[in-house]
Every structure is written in C-alpha cells, then in structure tokens.
C-alpha cells in the first residue's frame, strides 16, 4: 500500500524539478529570515538567485550540530514565534540541547511523511497501534502519534515505562502494531515472557523500529520473539523527527521522503559530494520546513544512497542501513578508518566474539593500529593446540582487515570476556597519539 | 591409546599462568606433565593432569580459552637411545611429530606427542607393541 503515490512514485524528472523549485524557495526564505544563513551566503558571495536547480545545492554551505548549539535557543528559527505551535528539544548529552520549533504546516508535513511510513509497513484504519517511543521533548512519541492518527488507525499512546501494563494492553486490546526502539522491543519481549504471555496470545504483526542503530540479527530476534514483521524507521529531530525515511515491504533500503528532505552523501573529510552508491556521511536539506529549516545539515550518520525504482513501485531514493558515525572516524597513516569496518570483519568470523578494541598509537612518527579481539571458547577446538593453528587464525583476521581497511593492523588475541564492555560511543577506540 | 591434553591460551601478561594454576589447585587437580609453547604474543600452556574434564570445565568457567585434544602417551625404558628408536618408528612410516614432551615416572620415561596422522600412528604403535598410558593410569598415579 502507498499513502501518496503522487509523490512517492513521482518520475525522476518531476521530482528533480520539484526539489529544485523548493530548494530555491527555502534558500530565499532562510536568506531573508535567518541572519546566520544570510551571513554565510553573503560571505560566499551567493544569493538565492544563484540557486535554481537541485544540482545547485553543492554551492551552499553546510550546517552542523555545533551551529545549532551556538545559536541556542532560537537563532536558527525562521518563522516568527507566533507561527510556532510546538517545540521539541533533542537529548543533548553535552552543552545546550537542540531546540526545534514547528509551525502548523510543519506538523502537517510531518504527519503526512509519517503516514507514508506506516502505510508502507502495512498499517491501516483497522489497526490498533501502540506508540512506545517516549512522549515529551523527544520527537519520537508525538511524531509517530500524529502519523498513526493520520492513517486512521487507533493510536495507543503507551510511551515508555510501565512495561507490564503495556504488555497486558497488547494482549487484551489485540494491539496489532507498535513503534519503539529496537532495544525496547526486546525488553518488552522479555517482560512478556516473565508474565507468561507468548506470541500466540498477542496479535502484533507490524513493528516500526528506529532512533538507535540496529542489526539484522536484532531484527530476526525481535521478529521471532514478538511474532511480527520489523521495519526500519529513520529520522532525526534536527531535520524533522521519525519519518525521514522508511522501509517498504521489500526491505531493501529505506525510502527517503525526498520531496521534503533532500539527501546527499559527502566525504566527511573533504566535504566533497560522493558519486552515487558510494558510502559516506548523510546530509539533509529540508525543502519545505518553515519553523527551523536546515541547509545541508551534516547528520554524521554513514550510509550510501540507492537510486532506481523499487519493486514496491516507489521511485524515491533509498538509503542503506547506517553503518556508523563519521565522528568515530580515525585517520591512520592518512587513511580513513571507521570502527564499524573492523566490526564487520570481526562479526564475519565465528571464532571471535562480537567485541573488539582499536588501539592507535604513534611509534617513531608512524601511526600503528592494533586490533584486539576475543577468542570464543565454543570455537577454540582441539585443532588449536598448536601456535601454528592460532597464528593461522590470526593471519586470516589480519588479511581480512587489510583488505577492508587498506592499511595493516596488528591483531592481538585476547582470552574470552577480557575486553571491557562499555556503552559509550567511542568505547571501541583508544587513541594514544598525542594531539598535535 | 591416547590421553586428554588441555591447551590453555595465555595472554602475555604477568599473572595469567598463576591464575590457571590457582584454579587447578583450588579444584584439587594434579598436574602430571606440562609445557609452554611460547610465541612473541601469547603462550600456549599444555597440561596433562589427573582430571582433564573437570579442569576443562573450571578453566572455561573462569574465562579461559581451552582446547582439549588427544595426544599419545607411550611408556619407554629409561636408557640412552630409546627416544631416538621410538621416534624413528614414526618417521619411517612417514608420520611427522607436531610437538612432543616427556617426563619420568617410576624409572620409566613417558613420551607425550601429537602427530599429523593419528590413524597411521595408532597402527605403528600397535605393530611396534609400544605400551600406552591410559586416562585411568593418569588418574590413579599419585
């Protein structure tokens, strides 16, 4: 099912032309209403008239999270306060939170985009749908909520917390759909098991999961334990909130609502746009937003874009799953290295636990990379009673790392469970190089 | 014909070997023979002990990577040239010894080794009439 075929299945030429017109309009709008953007454009000697087609977007400056913080709270707001009907704030762990104001039209666009997501998942008027993202300053709860009302399903604003009551409602009300973080879905499944509620007792069939990175194995586990089909829902509050992109039934990448959010992929170091299909940092320009538009906002999320019509009939560009964050990038001997690349190699070898540590050092003015991995007892079989066998395993890993990273890494094998577990962002990296 | 040997992966860090030995001590397991294969990055501690299955479980439980494998244990006369004669039987049959160590027990030499062809090695042992030490012998030895 497609909520708005007129937009979701638009021909590429029509879409480009629409995006070009909207880009011109939004640049003109911020030029006249946001001094921050006006000064940036003036410094670069650009006027809104220089931006005529969507391809002109590369002339525009980037916007970063730091710009949003520096202009706290309302510096980047383009609409007058009288037009703002809602304010969300991002969960800033350091410094000022990011404040995002929405006009009535913004909330309408958001609901429309969210309705497209839900329809793609197969949610309709007959569904009873539980929104279990947090309601509040976080965009997840209210953002998903408006979309469920838009498609006409019955929304249950469960929010987070009180998971036992939620599980009871899922069973007693025959709730058919749920939106939450993938980790909350697993927590919910666990709670249900403790309560003796099995998937035979419940009617969940669709899940919309996002707001944190998740893997295919998590998808399989959620689907198995809750008996539903799990779909990706991507978004970020700086751009809108959930509904920026969504998976369809094909589950081959997430369709971007690109008539509202124009995506680009750039090299996070040179800031050059990358050719189609290449992996890099995702950048969004809001084409229709009134409250707080963003121009070429750097998401720090790493992925690639997929062009071409999808088997579902949608023509919109798709994004691949997020493979990491550009803030995590290390430059070692001049080569960009992402911890997620190491992760993919480690995960591909069953002899190692899915845990690793990168230790970067500078010895005699040369950068060195050491990768620590844990042996898994289950696969440390009789054949590993000689150093030759262990060295061969070590060599297989370092060969794979070299081919993926393009630099050599020294592998250090560790005993099971010896690498410290931590939840932090850069928990996988120890960089001992002196800051220069 | 073979006995169980534990090969314990040791990170090159002071204290790891002590930890392994403490676990065996606490569990009341006697070490009968042992050797360390050392590399620049790690060590491999090979142990023949009184209760390899229990030792295996305890060590795995404490977070060690442990491989349990079968090695031959042959009893020999304690006289010059005996090891040479024994090993020759295998090399003449085209079998390579991957690693080997030994100890003395009640005036007899016990040769512990693994080969690249366990099946043929069994035939050689059988034909030559070598006396093999069993798991039960190890458990009973005081």
PDB file of N, CA, C and O in Angstrom, chain A residues 375 377 380-388 390-391 394 410-418, chain B residues 5 7 9 11 13 37 39 41-42 44 46 56 60 63-69 98-99 114:
ATOM      1  N   UNK A 375      38.855 -14.442  21.720  1.00  0.00           N
ATOM      2  CA  UNK A 375      38.588 -15.800  21.241  1.00  0.00           C
ATOM      3  C   UNK A 375      37.264 -16.263  21.829  1.00  0.00           C
ATOM      4  O   UNK A 375      36.899 -15.863  22.929  1.00  0.00           O
ATOM      5  N   UNK A 377      35.328 -19.434  23.240  1.00  0.00           N
ATOM      6  CA  UNK A 377      35.609 -20.785  23.719  1.00  0.00           C
ATOM      7  C   UNK A 377      34.929 -21.851  22.852  1.00  0.00           C
ATOM      8  O   UNK A 377      35.528 -22.872  22.532  1.00  0.00           O
ATOM      9  N   UNK A 380      37.125 -22.642  20.069  1.00  0.00           N
ATOM     10  CA  UNK A 380      38.532 -22.917  20.360  1.00  0.00           C
ATOM     11  C   UNK A 380      38.678 -24.431  20.538  1.00  0.00           C
ATOM     12  O   UNK A 380      38.799 -24.945  21.636  1.00  0.00           O
ATOM     13  N   UNK A 381      38.642 -25.133  19.423  1.00  0.00           N
ATOM     14  CA  UNK A 381      38.543 -26.588  19.444  1.00  0.00           C
ATOM     15  C   UNK A 381      39.919 -27.241  19.492  1.00  0.00           C
ATOM     16  O   UNK A 381      40.944 -26.576  19.513  1.00  0.00           O
ATOM     17  N   UNK A 382      39.904 -28.580  19.462  1.00  0.00           N
ATOM     18  CA  UNK A 382      41.127 -29.377  19.599  1.00  0.00           C
ATOM     19  C   UNK A 382      42.229 -28.948  18.624  1.00  0.00           C
ATOM     20  O   UNK A 382      43.416 -29.032  18.952  1.00  0.00           O
ATOM     21  N   UNK A 383      41.858 -28.477  17.452  1.00  0.00           N
ATOM     22  CA  UNK A 383      42.888 -28.119  16.464  1.00  0.00           C
ATOM     23  C   UNK A 383      43.743 -26.943  16.932  1.00  0.00           C
ATOM     24  O   UNK A 383      44.810 -26.723  16.386  1.00  0.00           O
ATOM     25  N   UNK A 384      43.239 -26.192  17.923  1.00  0.00           N
ATOM     26  CA  UNK A 384      44.017 -25.032  18.375  1.00  0.00           C
ATOM     27  C   UNK A 384      45.017 -25.381  19.468  1.00  0.00           C
ATOM     28  O   UNK A 384      45.310 -24.576  20.338  1.00  0.00           O
ATOM     29  N   UNK A 385      45.574 -26.590  19.425  1.00  0.00           N
ATOM     30  CA  UNK A 385      46.565 -26.933  20.447  1.00  0.00           C
ATOM     31  C   UNK A 385      47.991 -26.655  19.970  1.00  0.00           C
ATOM     32  O   UNK A 385      48.944 -27.068  20.606  1.00  0.00           O
ATOM     33  N   UNK A 386      48.118 -25.934  18.848  1.00  0.00           N
ATOM     34  CA  UNK A 386      49.465 -25.530  18.416  1.00  0.00           C
ATOM     35  C   UNK A 386      49.468 -24.048  18.059  1.00  0.00           C
ATOM     36  O   UNK A 386      48.467 -23.530  17.550  1.00  0.00           O
ATOM     37  N   UNK A 387      50.580 -23.355  18.304  1.00  0.00           N
ATOM     38  CA  UNK A 387      50.683 -21.956  17.897  1.00  0.00           C
ATOM     39  C   UNK A 387      50.467 -21.798  16.395  1.00  0.00           C
ATOM     40  O   UNK A 387      49.939 -20.777  15.952  1.00  0.00           O
ATOM     41  N   UNK A 388      50.851 -22.806  15.608  1.00  0.00           N
ATOM     42  CA  UNK A 388      50.689 -22.692  14.157  1.00  0.00           C
ATOM     43  C   UNK A 388      49.221 -22.478  13.792  1.00  0.00           C
ATOM     44  O   UNK A 388      48.881 -21.639  12.950  1.00  0.00           O
ATOM     45  N   UNK A 390      46.840 -21.282  15.781  1.00  0.00           N
ATOM     46  CA  UNK A 390      46.378 -19.989  16.303  1.00  0.00           C
ATOM     47  C   UNK A 390      46.914 -18.860  15.421  1.00  0.00           C
ATOM     48  O   UNK A 390      46.194 -17.914  15.090  1.00  0.00           O
ATOM     49  N   UNK A 391      48.178 -18.983  15.005  1.00  0.00           N
ATOM     50  CA  UNK A 391      48.761 -17.960  14.130  1.00  0.00           C
ATOM     51  C   UNK A 391      48.012 -17.884  12.797  1.00  0.00           C
ATOM     52  O   UNK A 391      47.841 -16.812  12.224  1.00  0.00           O
ATOM     53  N   UNK A 394      44.912 -15.946  13.357  1.00  0.00           N
ATOM     54  CA  UNK A 394      45.292 -14.547  13.500  1.00  0.00           C
ATOM     55  C   UNK A 394      45.590 -13.926  12.132  1.00  0.00           C
ATOM     56  O   UNK A 394      45.193 -12.804  11.841  1.00  0.00           O
ATOM     57  N   UNK A 410      47.759  -4.787  13.427  1.00  0.00           N
ATOM     58  CA  UNK A 410      48.324  -5.887  14.206  1.00  0.00           C
ATOM     59  C   UNK A 410      47.193  -6.479  15.036  1.00  0.00           C
ATOM     60  O   UNK A 410      46.524  -5.752  15.779  1.00  0.00           O
ATOM     61  N   UNK A 411      47.003  -7.775  14.888  1.00  0.00           N
ATOM     62  CA  UNK A 411      45.916  -8.413  15.624  1.00  0.00           C
ATOM     63  C   UNK A 411      46.430  -8.940  16.951  1.00  0.00           C
ATOM     64  O   UNK A 411      47.487  -9.568  17.013  1.00  0.00           O
ATOM     65  N   UNK A 412      45.721  -8.645  18.010  1.00  0.00           N
ATOM     66  CA  UNK A 412      46.070  -9.248  19.290  1.00  0.00           C
ATOM     67  C   UNK A 412      44.898 -10.068  19.813  1.00  0.00           C
ATOM     68  O   UNK A 412      43.796  -9.551  20.007  1.00  0.00           O
ATOM     69  N   UNK A 413      45.165 -11.356  20.005  1.00  0.00           N
ATOM     70  CA  UNK A 413      44.105 -12.234  20.500  1.00  0.00           C
ATOM     71  C   UNK A 413      44.009 -12.110  22.011  1.00  0.00           C
ATOM     72  O   UNK A 413      45.020 -12.028  22.697  1.00  0.00           O
ATOM     73  N   UNK A 414      42.775 -12.093  22.501  1.00  0.00           N
ATOM     74  CA  UNK A 414      42.551 -11.978  23.941  1.00  0.00           C
ATOM     75  C   UNK A 414      41.712 -13.166  24.403  1.00  0.00           C
ATOM     76  O   UNK A 414      40.986 -13.780  23.623  1.00  0.00           O
ATOM     77  N   UNK A 415      41.808 -13.438  25.695  1.00  0.00           N
ATOM     78  CA  UNK A 415      41.009 -14.512  26.276  1.00  0.00           C
ATOM     79  C   UNK A 415      39.527 -14.109  26.237  1.00  0.00           C
ATOM     80  O   UNK A 415      39.214 -12.922  26.157  1.00  0.00           O
ATOM     81  N   UNK A 416      38.611 -15.100  26.284  1.00  0.00           N
ATOM     82  CA  UNK A 416      37.179 -14.768  26.258  1.00  0.00           C
ATOM     83  C   UNK A 416      36.821 -13.772  27.372  1.00  0.00           C
ATOM     84  O   UNK A 416      37.385 -13.827  28.467  1.00  0.00           O
ATOM     85  N   UNK A 417      35.904 -12.873  27.074  1.00  0.00           N
ATOM     86  CA  UNK A 417      35.367 -11.907  28.050  1.00  0.00           C
ATOM     87  C   UNK A 417      36.420 -11.009  28.686  1.00  0.00           C
ATOM     88  O   UNK A 417      36.236 -10.544  29.804  1.00  0.00           O
ATOM     89  N   UNK A 418      37.526 -10.783  28.008  1.00  0.00           N
ATOM     90  CA  UNK A 418      38.561  -9.956  28.634  1.00  0.00           C
ATOM     91  C   UNK A 418      38.537  -8.512  28.145  1.00  0.00           C
ATOM     92  O   UNK A 418      39.170  -7.654  28.730  1.00  0.00           O
TER      93      UNK A 418
ATOM     94  N   UNK B   5      44.725 -33.918  26.614  1.00  0.00           N
ATOM     95  CA  UNK B   5      45.647 -32.845  26.963  1.00  0.00           C
ATOM     96  C   UNK B   5      44.876 -31.525  26.885  1.00  0.00           C
ATOM     97  O   UNK B   5      44.079 -31.323  25.976  1.00  0.00           O
ATOM     98  N   UNK B   7      45.094 -27.493  26.269  1.00  0.00           N
ATOM     99  CA  UNK B   7      45.969 -26.424  25.770  1.00  0.00           C
ATOM    100  C   UNK B   7      45.288 -25.121  26.124  1.00  0.00           C
ATOM    101  O   UNK B   7      44.209 -24.810  25.614  1.00  0.00           O
ATOM    102  N   UNK B   9      45.116 -21.081  26.321  1.00  0.00           N
ATOM    103  CA  UNK B   9      45.628 -19.863  25.692  1.00  0.00           C
ATOM    104  C   UNK B   9      45.961 -18.849  26.785  1.00  0.00           C
ATOM    105  O   UNK B   9      45.102 -18.506  27.594  1.00  0.00           O
ATOM    106  N   UNK B  11      47.430 -15.040  27.561  1.00  0.00           N
ATOM    107  CA  UNK B  11      47.893 -13.742  27.078  1.00  0.00           C
ATOM    108  C   UNK B  11      49.253 -13.473  27.716  1.00  0.00           C
ATOM    109  O   UNK B  11      49.494 -13.879  28.849  1.00  0.00           O
ATOM    110  N   UNK B  13      50.910 -11.685  29.730  1.00  0.00           N
ATOM    111  CA  UNK B  13      50.691 -10.707  30.780  1.00  0.00           C
ATOM    112  C   UNK B  13      51.081 -11.397  32.079  1.00  0.00           C
ATOM    113  O   UNK B  13      50.773 -12.582  32.250  1.00  0.00           O
ATOM    114  N   UNK B  37      54.280 -23.623  25.070  1.00  0.00           N
ATOM    115  CA  UNK B  37      54.735 -23.233  23.744  1.00  0.00           C
ATOM    116  C   UNK B  37      54.643 -21.712  23.738  1.00  0.00           C
ATOM    117  O   UNK B  37      53.553 -21.161  23.880  1.00  0.00           O
ATOM    118  N   UNK B  39      55.157 -17.862  22.164  1.00  0.00           N
ATOM    119  CA  UNK B  39      55.320 -17.044  20.967  1.00  0.00           C
ATOM    120  C   UNK B  39      55.516 -15.612  21.460  1.00  0.00           C
ATOM    121  O   UNK B  39      55.396 -15.345  22.656  1.00  0.00           O
ATOM    122  N   UNK B  41      53.610 -13.208  21.116  1.00  0.00           N
ATOM    123  CA  UNK B  41      52.377 -12.528  21.500  1.00  0.00           C
ATOM    124  C   UNK B  41      51.546 -13.248  22.549  1.00  0.00           C
ATOM    125  O   UNK B  41      50.701 -12.642  23.182  1.00  0.00           O
ATOM    126  N   UNK B  42      51.728 -14.537  22.666  1.00  0.00           N
ATOM    127  CA  UNK B  42      50.909 -15.285  23.621  1.00  0.00           C
ATOM    128  C   UNK B  42      51.628 -16.587  23.962  1.00  0.00           C
ATOM    129  O   UNK B  42      52.649 -16.933  23.335  1.00  0.00           O
ATOM    130  N   UNK B  44      50.976 -20.907  24.956  1.00  0.00           N
ATOM    131  CA  UNK B  44      50.014 -21.996  24.942  1.00  0.00           C
ATOM    132  C   UNK B  44      50.502 -23.004  25.979  1.00  0.00           C
ATOM    133  O   UNK B  44      51.574 -23.606  25.824  1.00  0.00           O
ATOM    134  N   UNK B  46      50.341 -26.363  27.740  1.00  0.00           N
ATOM    135  CA  UNK B  46      49.812 -27.718  27.534  1.00  0.00           C
ATOM    136  C   UNK B  46      49.956 -28.503  28.829  1.00  0.00           C
ATOM    137  O   UNK B  46      51.045 -28.532  29.418  1.00  0.00           O
ATOM    138  N   UNK B  56      38.993 -28.729  32.546  1.00  0.00           N
ATOM    139  CA  UNK B  56      38.491 -28.022  31.355  1.00  0.00           C
ATOM    140  C   UNK B  56      37.303 -27.141  31.739  1.00  0.00           C
ATOM    141  O   UNK B  56      37.261 -25.951  31.450  1.00  0.00           O
ATOM    142  N   UNK B  60      37.260 -23.040  31.664  1.00  0.00           N
ATOM    143  CA  UNK B  60      36.348 -22.369  30.737  1.00  0.00           C
ATOM    144  C   UNK B  60      35.419 -21.443  31.520  1.00  0.00           C
ATOM    145  O   UNK B  60      35.156 -20.307  31.134  1.00  0.00           O
ATOM    146  N   UNK B  63      36.776 -18.171  32.241  1.00  0.00           N
ATOM    147  CA  UNK B  63      37.030 -17.282  31.107  1.00  0.00           C
ATOM    148  C   UNK B  63      38.285 -17.575  30.305  1.00  0.00           C
ATOM    149  O   UNK B  63      38.750 -16.720  29.562  1.00  0.00           O
ATOM    150  N   UNK B  64      38.827 -18.788  30.425  1.00  0.00           N
ATOM    151  CA  UNK B  64      39.989 -19.121  29.604  1.00  0.00           C
ATOM    152  C   UNK B  64      39.551 -19.811  28.315  1.00  0.00           C
ATOM    153  O   UNK B  64      38.522 -20.495  28.291  1.00  0.00           O
ATOM    154  N   UNK B  65      40.344 -19.582  27.254  1.00  0.00           N
ATOM    155  CA  UNK B  65      40.128 -20.347  26.022  1.00  0.00           C
ATOM    156  C   UNK B  65      40.953 -21.616  26.156  1.00  0.00           C
ATOM    157  O   UNK B  65      42.173 -21.560  26.289  1.00  0.00           O
ATOM    158  N   UNK B  66      40.269 -22.751  26.172  1.00  0.00           N
ATOM    159  CA  UNK B  66      40.939 -24.031  26.411  1.00  0.00           C
ATOM    160  C   UNK B  66      40.574 -25.017  25.311  1.00  0.00           C
ATOM    161  O   UNK B  66      39.390 -25.213  25.019  1.00  0.00           O
ATOM    162  N   UNK B  67      41.591 -25.639  24.707  1.00  0.00           N
ATOM    163  CA  UNK B  67      41.335 -26.678  23.706  1.00  0.00           C
ATOM    164  C   UNK B  67      41.685 -28.020  24.322  1.00  0.00           C
ATOM    165  O   UNK B  67      42.732 -28.163  24.950  1.00  0.00           O
ATOM    166  N   UNK B  68      40.786 -28.999  24.173  1.00  0.00           N
ATOM    167  CA  UNK B  68      41.090 -30.334  24.690  1.00  0.00           C
ATOM    168  C   UNK B  68      41.392 -31.212  23.485  1.00  0.00           C
ATOM    169  O   UNK B  68      40.576 -31.315  22.567  1.00  0.00           O
ATOM    170  N   UNK B  69      42.577 -31.820  23.470  1.00  0.00           N
ATOM    171  CA  UNK B  69      42.913 -32.665  22.324  1.00  0.00           C
ATOM    172  C   UNK B  69      43.505 -33.990  22.802  1.00  0.00           C
ATOM    173  O   UNK B  69      43.838 -34.150  23.980  1.00  0.00           O
ATOM    174  N   UNK B  98      54.222 -33.422  15.613  1.00  0.00           N
ATOM    175  CA  UNK B  98      53.919 -31.980  15.619  1.00  0.00           C
ATOM    176  C   UNK B  98      54.531 -31.327  16.855  1.00  0.00           C
ATOM    177  O   UNK B  98      55.134 -30.281  16.771  1.00  0.00           O
ATOM    178  N   UNK B  99      54.356 -31.950  18.002  1.00  0.00           N
ATOM    179  CA  UNK B  99      55.066 -31.497  19.196  1.00  0.00           C
ATOM    180  C   UNK B  99      55.233 -32.690  20.122  1.00  0.00           C
ATOM    181  O   UNK B  99      54.546 -33.717  19.981  1.00  0.00           O
ATOM    182  N   UNK B 114      51.901 -35.430  19.657  1.00  0.00           N
ATOM    183  CA  UNK B 114      50.816 -35.464  18.680  1.00  0.00           C
ATOM    184  C   UNK B 114      51.466 -35.579  17.303  1.00  0.00           C
ATOM    185  O   UNK B 114      52.553 -35.030  17.081  1.00  0.00           O
TER     186      UNK B 114
END
